[in-house]
mmCIF file of C-alpha atoms in Angstrom:
data_model
loop_
_atom_site.group_PDB
_atom_site.id
_atom_site.type_symbol
_atom_site.label_atom_id
_atom_site.label_comp_id
_atom_site.label_asym_id
_atom_site.label_seq_id
_atom_site.Cartn_x
_atom_site.Cartn_y
_atom_site.Cartn_z
ATOM 1 C CA UNK D 529 157.565 120.613 31.179
ATOM 2 C CA UNK D 530 154.041 121.694 32.053
ATOM 3 C CA UNK D 531 152.585 124.585 30.081
ATOM 4 C CA UNK D 532 150.700 127.402 31.734
ATOM 5 C CA UNK D 533 147.363 128.655 30.433
ATOM 6 C CA UNK D 534 149.127 131.339 28.374
ATOM 7 C CA UNK D 535 151.385 128.787 26.630
ATOM 8 C CA UNK D 536 154.596 129.466 28.582
ATOM 9 C CA UNK D 537 156.433 126.456 29.980
ATOM 10 C CA UNK D 538 157.722 126.210 33.554
ATOM 11 C CA UNK D 539 161.353 127.086 32.766
ATOM 12 C CA UNK D 540 160.397 130.132 30.700
ATOM 13 C CA UNK D 541 158.159 131.303 33.543
ATOM 14 C CA UNK D 542 160.982 130.941 36.095
ATOM 15 C CA UNK D 543 163.382 132.841 33.830
ATOM 16 C CA UNK D 544 160.851 135.638 33.380
ATOM 17 C CA UNK D 545 160.296 135.844 37.147
ATOM 18 C CA UNK D 546 164.053 135.995 37.757
ATOM 19 C CA UNK D 547 164.430 138.881 35.296
ATOM 20 C CA UNK D 548 161.544 140.758 36.912
ATOM 21 C CA UNK D 549 163.040 140.150 40.359
ATOM 22 C CA UNK D 550 166.348 141.584 39.107
ATOM 23 C CA UNK D 551 164.632 144.739 37.849
ATOM 24 C CA UNK D 552 162.812 145.055 41.175
ATOM 25 C CA UNK D 553 166.140 144.416 43.001
ATOM 26 C CA UNK D 554 164.614 141.526 44.953
ATOM 27 C CA UNK D 555 167.709 139.376 44.716
ATOM 28 C CA UNK D 556 166.723 136.730 47.267
ATOM 29 C CA UNK D 557 163.672 135.861 45.161
ATOM 30 C CA UNK D 558 165.760 136.102 41.991
ATOM 31 C CA UNK D 559 168.174 133.519 43.399
ATOM 32 C CA UNK D 560 165.269 131.280 44.398
ATOM 33 C CA UNK D 561 163.844 131.383 40.862
ATOM 34 C CA UNK D 562 167.238 130.691 39.259
ATOM 35 C CA UNK D 563 167.906 127.825 41.653
ATOM 36 C CA UNK D 564 164.563 126.239 40.753
ATOM 37 C CA UNK D 565 165.362 126.670 37.063
ATOM 38 C CA UNK D 566 168.819 125.074 37.470
ATOM 39 C CA UNK D 567 167.385 122.119 39.384
ATOM 40 C CA UNK D 568 164.549 121.449 36.936
ATOM 41 C CA UNK D 569 166.333 122.077 33.649
ATOM 42 C CA UNK D 570 167.764 118.868 32.197
ATOM 43 C CA UNK D 571 170.525 120.548 30.183
ATOM 44 C CA UNK D 572 173.238 123.134 30.870
ATOM 45 C CA UNK D 573 172.254 126.716 31.599
ATOM 46 C CA UNK D 574 172.480 129.166 28.726
ATOM 47 C CA UNK D 575 174.926 132.080 28.998
ATOM 48 C CA UNK D 576 171.994 134.346 29.876
ATOM 49 C CA UNK D 577 170.768 131.966 32.591
ATOM 50 C CA UNK D 578 174.318 131.469 33.880
ATOM 51 C CA UNK D 579 174.852 135.210 34.221
ATOM 52 C CA UNK D 580 171.510 135.702 35.962
ATOM 53 C CA UNK D 581 172.407 132.987 38.487
ATOM 54 C CA UNK D 582 175.741 134.706 39.120
ATOM 55 C CA UNK D 583 174.150 138.149 39.536
ATOM 56 C CA UNK D 584 171.547 136.830 41.968
ATOM 57 C CA UNK D 585 174.113 134.939 44.048
ATOM 58 C CA UNK D 586 176.519 137.862 44.298
ATOM 59 C CA UNK D 587 173.885 140.433 45.225
ATOM 60 C CA UNK D 588 172.202 138.254 47.857
ATOM 61 C CA UNK D 589 175.524 137.740 49.645
ATOM 62 C CA UNK D 590 177.091 141.195 49.123
ATOM 63 C CA UNK D 591 174.591 143.079 51.290
ATOM 64 C CA UNK D 592 175.035 140.636 54.131
ATOM 65 C CA UNK D 593 178.833 140.778 53.863
ATOM 66 C CA UNK D 594 178.661 144.565 54.180
ATOM 67 C CA UNK D 595 176.402 144.237 57.234
ATOM 68 C CA UNK D 596 178.754 141.676 58.764
ATOM 69 C CA UNK D 597 181.770 143.952 58.305
ATOM 70 C CA UNK D 598 179.978 146.916 59.876
ATOM 71 C CA UNK D 599 178.990 144.872 62.927
ATOM 72 C CA UNK D 600 182.446 143.291 63.157
ATOM 73 C CA UNK D 601 184.036 146.752 63.239
ATOM 74 C CA UNK D 602 181.538 147.876 65.900
ATOM 75 C CA UNK D 603 182.202 144.726 67.926
ATOM 76 C CA UNK D 604 185.957 145.423 67.844
ATOM 77 C CA UNK D 605 185.384 149.031 68.957
ATOM 78 C CA UNK D 606 183.312 147.884 71.918
ATOM 79 C CA UNK D 607 185.878 145.206 72.778
ATOM 80 C CA UNK D 608 188.612 147.866 72.866
ATOM 81 C CA UNK D 609 186.505 149.991 75.213
ATOM 82 C CA UNK D 610 185.918 147.028 77.534
ATOM 83 C CA UNK D 611 189.635 146.267 77.537
ATOM 84 C CA UNK D 612 190.449 149.849 78.569
ATOM 85 C CA UNK D 613 187.830 149.793 81.335
ATOM 86 C CA UNK D 614 189.174 146.512 82.691
ATOM 87 C CA UNK D 615 187.569 145.320 85.930
ATOM 88 C CA UNK D 616 186.087 148.713 86.789
ATOM 89 C CA UNK D 617 182.366 148.554 87.523
ATOM 90 C CA UNK D 618 180.285 151.529 86.413
ATOM 91 C CA UNK D 619 177.066 152.385 84.611
ATOM 92 C CA UNK D 620 179.061 152.944 81.405
ATOM 93 C CA UNK D 621 180.864 149.610 81.657
ATOM 94 C CA UNK D 622 177.541 147.771 82.080
ATOM 95 C CA UNK D 623 176.067 149.555 79.043
ATOM 96 C CA UNK D 624 179.135 148.847 76.922
ATOM 97 C CA UNK D 625 179.144 145.211 77.985
ATOM 98 C CA UNK D 626 175.450 144.884 77.095
ATOM 99 C CA UNK D 627 176.008 146.549 73.687
ATOM 100 C CA UNK D 628 178.954 144.250 73.031
ATOM 101 C CA UNK D 629 176.879 141.120 73.671
ATOM 102 C CA UNK D 630 174.011 142.407 71.521
ATOM 103 C CA UNK D 631 176.426 143.199 68.709
ATOM 104 C CA UNK D 632 177.964 139.725 68.961
ATOM 105 C CA UNK D 633 174.568 138.055 68.763
ATOM 106 C CA UNK D 634 173.412 140.164 65.835
ATOM 107 C CA UNK D 635 176.663 139.567 63.938
ATOM 108 C CA UNK D 636 176.366 135.818 64.608
ATOM 109 C CA UNK D 637 172.838 135.792 63.170
ATOM 110 C CA UNK D 638 174.112 137.400 59.951
ATOM 111 C CA UNK D 639 176.926 134.829 59.815
ATOM 112 C CA UNK D 640 174.292 132.087 59.915
ATOM 113 C CA UNK D 641 172.428 133.754 57.041
ATOM 114 C CA UNK D 642 175.619 133.986 54.973
ATOM 115 C CA UNK D 643 176.477 130.356 55.713
ATOM 116 C CA UNK D 644 172.978 129.135 54.788
ATOM 117 C CA UNK D 645 172.941 131.053 51.510
ATOM 118 C CA UNK D 646 176.498 130.081 50.551
ATOM 119 C CA UNK D 647 175.929 126.391 51.231
ATOM 120 C CA UNK D 648 172.735 126.514 49.164
ATOM 121 C CA UNK D 649 174.590 128.029 46.200
ATOM 122 C CA UNK D 650 177.408 125.476 46.499
ATOM 123 C CA UNK D 651 174.832 122.675 46.571
ATOM 124 C CA UNK D 652 173.100 123.730 43.364
ATOM 125 C CA UNK D 653 176.451 124.297 41.621
ATOM 126 C CA UNK D 654 177.797 120.907 42.692
ATOM 127 C CA UNK D 655 174.684 118.762 42.227
ATOM 128 C CA UNK D 656 173.013 120.372 39.228
ATOM 129 C CA UNK D 657 174.788 123.127 37.314
ATOM 130 C CA UNK D 658 178.340 121.799 36.899
ATOM 131 C CA UNK D 659 177.365 118.145 36.168
ATOM 132 C CA UNK D 660 174.925 119.299 33.473
ATOM 133 C CA UNK D 661 177.591 121.574 32.014
ATOM 134 C CA UNK D 662 180.219 118.834 31.719
ATOM 135 C CA UNK D 663 179.486 115.372 33.122
ATOM 136 C CA UNK D 664 182.889 113.999 32.053
ATOM 137 C CA UNK D 665 184.723 116.151 34.567
ATOM 138 C CA UNK D 666 182.926 114.670 37.623
ATOM 139 C CA UNK D 667 185.909 112.532 38.656
ATOM 140 C CA UNK D 668 188.166 115.586 38.597
ATOM 141 C CA UNK D 669 185.738 117.497 40.828
ATOM 142 C CA UNK D 670 185.693 114.666 43.389
ATOM 143 C CA UNK D 671 189.481 114.344 43.444
ATOM 144 C CA UNK D 672 189.923 118.078 43.990
ATOM 145 C CA UNK D 673 187.559 118.000 46.982
ATOM 146 C CA UNK D 674 189.583 115.135 48.478
ATOM 147 C CA UNK D 675 192.768 117.199 48.127
ATOM 148 C CA UNK D 676 191.086 120.216 49.751
ATOM 149 C CA UNK D 677 190.150 118.213 52.850
ATOM 150 C CA UNK D 678 193.673 116.974 53.534
ATOM 151 C CA UNK D 679 195.917 118.711 56.102
ATOM 152 C CA UNK D 680 198.718 120.984 54.909
ATOM 153 C CA UNK D 681 201.313 123.057 56.715
ATOM 154 C CA UNK D 682 200.332 126.146 54.739
ATOM 155 C CA UNK D 683 198.633 127.309 51.544
ATOM 156 C CA UNK D 684 201.854 126.812 49.576
ATOM 157 C CA UNK D 685 201.753 123.126 50.470
ATOM 158 C CA UNK D 686 198.230 122.803 49.072
ATOM 159 C CA UNK D 687 199.175 124.646 45.872
ATOM 160 C CA UNK D 688 202.185 122.353 45.403
ATOM 161 C CA UNK D 689 199.897 119.327 45.776
ATOM 162 C CA UNK D 690 197.448 120.774 43.238
ATOM 163 C CA UNK D 691 200.299 121.497 40.839
ATOM 164 C CA UNK D 692 201.497 117.907 41.054
ATOM 165 C CA UNK D 693 197.940 116.680 40.573
ATOM 166 C CA UNK D 694 197.368 118.691 37.395
ATOM 167 C CA UNK D 695 200.712 117.630 35.955
ATOM 168 C CA UNK D 696 199.435 114.054 36.083
ATOM 169 C CA UNK D 697 198.149 112.575 32.853
ATOM 170 C CA UNK D 698 194.532 112.008 33.935
ATOM 171 C CA UNK D 699 193.839 115.452 35.422
ATOM 172 C CA UNK D 700 195.802 117.291 32.739
ATOM 173 C CA UNK D 701 193.977 115.478 29.970
ATOM 174 C CA UNK D 702 190.560 116.254 31.441
ATOM 175 C CA UNK D 703 191.409 119.941 31.640
ATOM 176 C CA UNK D 704 192.785 120.094 28.119
ATOM 177 C CA UNK D 705 189.717 118.450 26.563
ATOM 178 C CA UNK D 706 187.169 120.186 28.780
ATOM 179 C CA UNK D 707 184.033 121.185 26.896
ATOM 180 C CA UNK D 708 182.073 124.340 27.784
ATOM 181 C CA UNK D 709 185.322 125.688 29.259
ATOM 182 C CA UNK D 710 184.033 129.254 29.670
ATOM 183 C CA UNK D 711 181.076 128.002 31.695
ATOM 184 C CA UNK D 712 183.318 125.771 33.830
ATOM 185 C CA UNK D 713 185.676 128.674 34.617
ATOM 186 C CA UNK D 714 182.673 130.800 35.555
ATOM 187 C CA UNK D 715 181.246 128.143 37.900
ATOM 188 C CA UNK D 716 184.578 127.089 39.441
ATOM 189 C CA UNK D 717 185.332 130.757 40.102
ATOM 190 C CA UNK D 718 181.918 131.044 41.756
ATOM 191 C CA UNK D 719 182.739 128.113 44.030
ATOM 192 C CA UNK D 720 186.025 129.780 44.926
ATOM 193 C CA UNK D 721 184.221 133.041 45.683
ATOM 194 C CA UNK D 722 181.555 131.366 47.830
ATOM 195 C CA UNK D 723 184.114 129.464 49.901
ATOM 196 C CA UNK D 724 186.072 132.729 50.265
ATOM 197 C CA UNK D 725 182.978 134.408 51.692
ATOM 198 C CA UNK D 726 182.518 131.517 54.123
ATOM 199 C CA UNK D 727 186.152 131.656 55.238
ATOM 200 C CA UNK D 728 186.195 135.415 55.801
ATOM 201 C CA UNK D 729 183.186 135.266 58.128
ATOM 202 C CA UNK D 730 184.205 132.063 59.939
ATOM 203 C CA UNK D 731 184.868 132.499 63.666
ATOM 204 C CA UNK D 732 187.837 130.136 63.395
ATOM 205 C CA UNK D 733 189.427 132.382 60.757
ATOM 206 C CA UNK D 734 189.060 135.501 62.912
ATOM 207 C CA UNK D 735 190.429 133.802 66.009
ATOM 208 C CA UNK D 736 193.454 132.157 64.391
ATOM 209 C CA UNK D 737 194.263 135.048 62.031
ATOM 210 C CA UNK D 738 196.359 132.601 60.038
ATOM 211 C CA UNK D 739 193.832 132.593 57.218
ATOM 212 C CA UNK D 740 193.665 128.831 56.788
ATOM 213 C CA UNK D 741 190.387 127.044 57.386
ATOM 214 C CA UNK D 742 188.700 124.180 55.557
ATOM 215 C CA UNK D 743 186.678 126.771 53.633
ATOM 216 C CA UNK D 744 189.887 128.608 52.691
ATOM 217 C CA UNK D 745 191.359 125.352 51.408
ATOM 218 C CA UNK D 746 188.252 124.765 49.303
ATOM 219 C CA UNK D 747 188.405 128.317 47.921
ATOM 220 C CA UNK D 748 192.069 127.900 47.006
ATOM 221 C CA UNK D 749 191.351 124.583 45.262
ATOM 222 C CA UNK D 750 188.501 125.894 43.121
ATOM 223 C CA UNK D 751 190.343 129.088 42.187
ATOM 224 C CA UNK D 752 193.282 126.898 41.165
ATOM 225 C CA UNK D 753 191.108 124.524 39.100
ATOM 226 C CA UNK D 754 189.381 127.481 37.417
ATOM 227 C CA UNK D 755 192.794 128.959 36.591
ATOM 228 C CA UNK D 756 193.996 125.695 35.020
ATOM 229 C CA UNK D 757 190.915 125.467 32.776
ATOM 230 C CA UNK D 758 191.146 129.191 31.927
ATOM 231 C CA UNK D 759 194.813 128.954 30.931
ATOM 232 C CA UNK D 760 194.039 125.984 28.672
ATOM 233 C CA UNK D 761 190.989 127.462 26.924
ATOM 234 C CA UNK D 762 190.419 131.210 27.434
ATOM 235 C CA UNK D 763 192.313 134.202 26.095
ATOM 236 C CA UNK D 764 194.420 136.016 28.739
ATOM 237 C CA UNK D 765 192.307 139.117 28.067
ATOM 238 C CA UNK D 766 188.964 137.341 28.461
ATOM 239 C CA UNK D 767 187.022 139.215 31.181
ATOM 240 C CA UNK D 768 186.006 135.943 32.891
ATOM 241 C CA UNK D 769 189.667 134.864 33.124
ATOM 242 C CA UNK D 770 190.703 138.331 34.308
ATOM 243 C CA UNK D 771 187.899 138.407 36.887
ATOM 244 C CA UNK D 772 189.092 135.054 38.155
ATOM 245 C CA UNK D 773 192.652 136.356 38.531
ATOM 246 C CA UNK D 774 191.362 139.432 40.360
ATOM 247 C CA UNK D 775 189.338 137.410 42.883
ATOM 248 C CA UNK D 776 192.064 134.774 43.308
ATOM 249 C CA UNK D 777 194.615 137.501 44.063
ATOM 250 C CA UNK D 778 192.254 139.154 46.573
ATOM 251 C CA UNK D 779 191.843 135.765 48.256
ATOM 252 C CA UNK D 780 195.631 135.403 48.512
ATOM 253 C CA UNK D 781 195.934 138.876 50.026
ATOM 254 C CA UNK D 782 192.992 138.910 52.416
ATOM 255 C CA UNK D 783 192.337 135.301 53.414
ATOM 256 C CA UNK D 784 195.669 133.458 53.365
ATOM 257 C CA UNK D 785 197.746 136.602 54.074
ATOM 258 C CA UNK D 786 200.133 136.055 51.151
ATOM 259 C CA UNK D 787 200.738 139.496 49.533
ATOM 260 C CA UNK D 788 203.670 138.248 47.435
ATOM 261 C CA UNK D 789 201.495 135.474 45.976
ATOM 262 C CA UNK D 790 198.656 137.968 45.421
ATOM 263 C CA UNK D 791 201.021 140.249 43.503
ATOM 264 C CA UNK D 792 202.253 137.343 41.374
ATOM 265 C CA UNK D 793 198.725 136.193 40.434
ATOM 266 C CA UNK D 794 197.594 139.735 39.593
ATOM 267 C CA UNK D 795 200.771 140.709 37.691
ATOM 268 C CA UNK D 796 200.884 137.505 35.623
ATOM 269 C CA UNK D 797 197.260 138.060 34.579
ATOM 270 C CA UNK D 798 197.771 141.754 33.820
ATOM 271 C CA UNK D 799 200.960 141.278 31.779
ATOM 272 C CA UNK D 800 199.447 138.438 29.713
ATOM 273 C CA UNK D 801 196.237 140.384 29.016
ATOM 274 C CA UNK D 802 198.053 143.507 27.777
ATOM 275 C CA UNK D 803 199.283 141.521 24.774
ATOM 276 C CA UNK D 804 195.854 140.216 23.759
ATOM 277 C CA UNK D 805 193.248 142.880 24.436
ATOM 278 C CA UNK D 806 189.856 142.460 22.670
ATOM 279 C CA UNK D 807 188.757 144.868 19.936
ATOM 280 C CA UNK D 808 188.460 148.400 21.307
ATOM 281 C CA UNK D 809 184.853 149.438 21.972
ATOM 282 C CA UNK D 810 183.527 145.900 22.348
ATOM 283 C CA UNK D 811 181.777 144.825 25.560
ATOM 284 C CA UNK D 812 184.599 142.393 26.307
ATOM 285 C CA UNK D 813 187.188 145.166 25.818
ATOM 286 C CA UNK D 814 185.367 147.474 28.228
ATOM 287 C CA UNK D 815 184.965 144.739 30.855
ATOM 288 C CA UNK D 816 188.593 143.648 30.506
ATOM 289 C CA UNK D 817 189.861 147.231 30.727
ATOM 290 C CA UNK D 818 187.905 147.840 33.929
ATOM 291 C CA UNK D 819 189.231 144.669 35.587
ATOM 292 C CA UNK D 820 192.797 145.410 34.471
ATOM 293 C CA UNK D 821 192.566 148.854 36.048
ATOM 294 C CA UNK D 822 191.638 147.264 39.388
ATOM 295 C CA UNK D 823 194.436 144.700 39.010
ATOM 296 C CA UNK D 824 196.967 147.475 38.338
ATOM 297 C CA UNK D 825 195.875 149.428 41.422
ATOM 298 C CA UNK D 826 196.035 146.308 43.591
ATOM 299 C CA UNK D 827 199.497 145.401 42.278
ATOM 300 C CA UNK D 828 200.750 148.884 43.221
ATOM 301 C CA UNK D 829 199.292 148.693 46.742
ATOM 302 C CA UNK D 830 200.373 145.121 47.462
ATOM 303 C CA UNK D 831 203.903 145.655 46.086
ATOM 304 C CA UNK D 832 204.386 148.453 48.622
ATOM 305 C CA UNK D 833 203.221 146.111 51.394
ATOM 306 C CA UNK D 834 205.603 143.365 50.276
ATOM 307 C CA UNK D 835 208.538 145.811 50.224
ATOM 308 C CA UNK D 836 207.579 147.132 53.653
ATOM 309 C CA UNK D 837 207.410 143.607 55.089
ATOM 310 C CA UNK D 838 210.768 142.779 53.471
ATOM 311 C CA UNK D 839 212.375 145.872 55.001
ATOM 312 C CA UNK D 840 211.008 145.008 58.450
ATOM 313 C CA UNK D 841 212.317 141.456 58.092
ATOM 314 C CA UNK D 842 215.747 142.746 57.050
ATOM 315 C CA UNK D 843 215.839 145.082 60.071
ATOM 316 C CA UNK D 844 215.072 142.222 62.452
ATOM 317 C CA UNK D 845 217.781 140.004 60.962
ATOM 318 C CA UNK D 846 220.543 142.592 61.441
#
């Protein structure tokens, strides 16, 4: 790589810029620098570089997701007002109608931003970061994407297909001998997260309310793949594995509307981690403890919802 006048090569310069952008909280530029580094570097990212890429990606999208939710809530409020007004024509109804259209347009523009950013992150993960991390797993990645694009009755059907796939000799063997497993779990989880963000802001998802879109299928697949690699290689109390379980369970609850499945994912992860906590006071212990606290709170909340739904179902069947 070319050296600058002060003796720093191109990759070192990009890394330095990314760290400065993080300190300055200019996450869009930070992501741009880390993407350039990932594209130009011929080998796998270091743990430091990997974490910086993750931080940049999350922060760039998080602000826009918050903005989208605020505008979506406002849009729903205005829609309720228009519904109550009905066909009545008045100055207020015209103003509300105008505000509703403006809100829709603004929300749609943020959706486009989220989509553009998410697709860019997926591209660099798929074309550069994951292949350089473990080239031998390329066939597995392709087969998983094929499964995600098929049509299923529900999310359970897709999970059953993935389960059958990983029980096969080829896929199972690739997972069991995966090198750089921690990195792969990190990146597969990222792909799951990014597709989750796409599915939660997709117009099709909001209209159908069933929680199943192509993006949701992709998210489910990559969370599942990450979980298989994590179970084979990472300790149950590893914060990356726990973070994966947390996000996977949130996906089950919020996107595919499966609270019982969300509870199962979260509880299995929590119970397994309790038995193998890292040394108290270590960074991993602190991170794991924080994630487990969130898992425990979610399990409590979702269990109540499952019981409530069960009671309602029992009442209807009487």
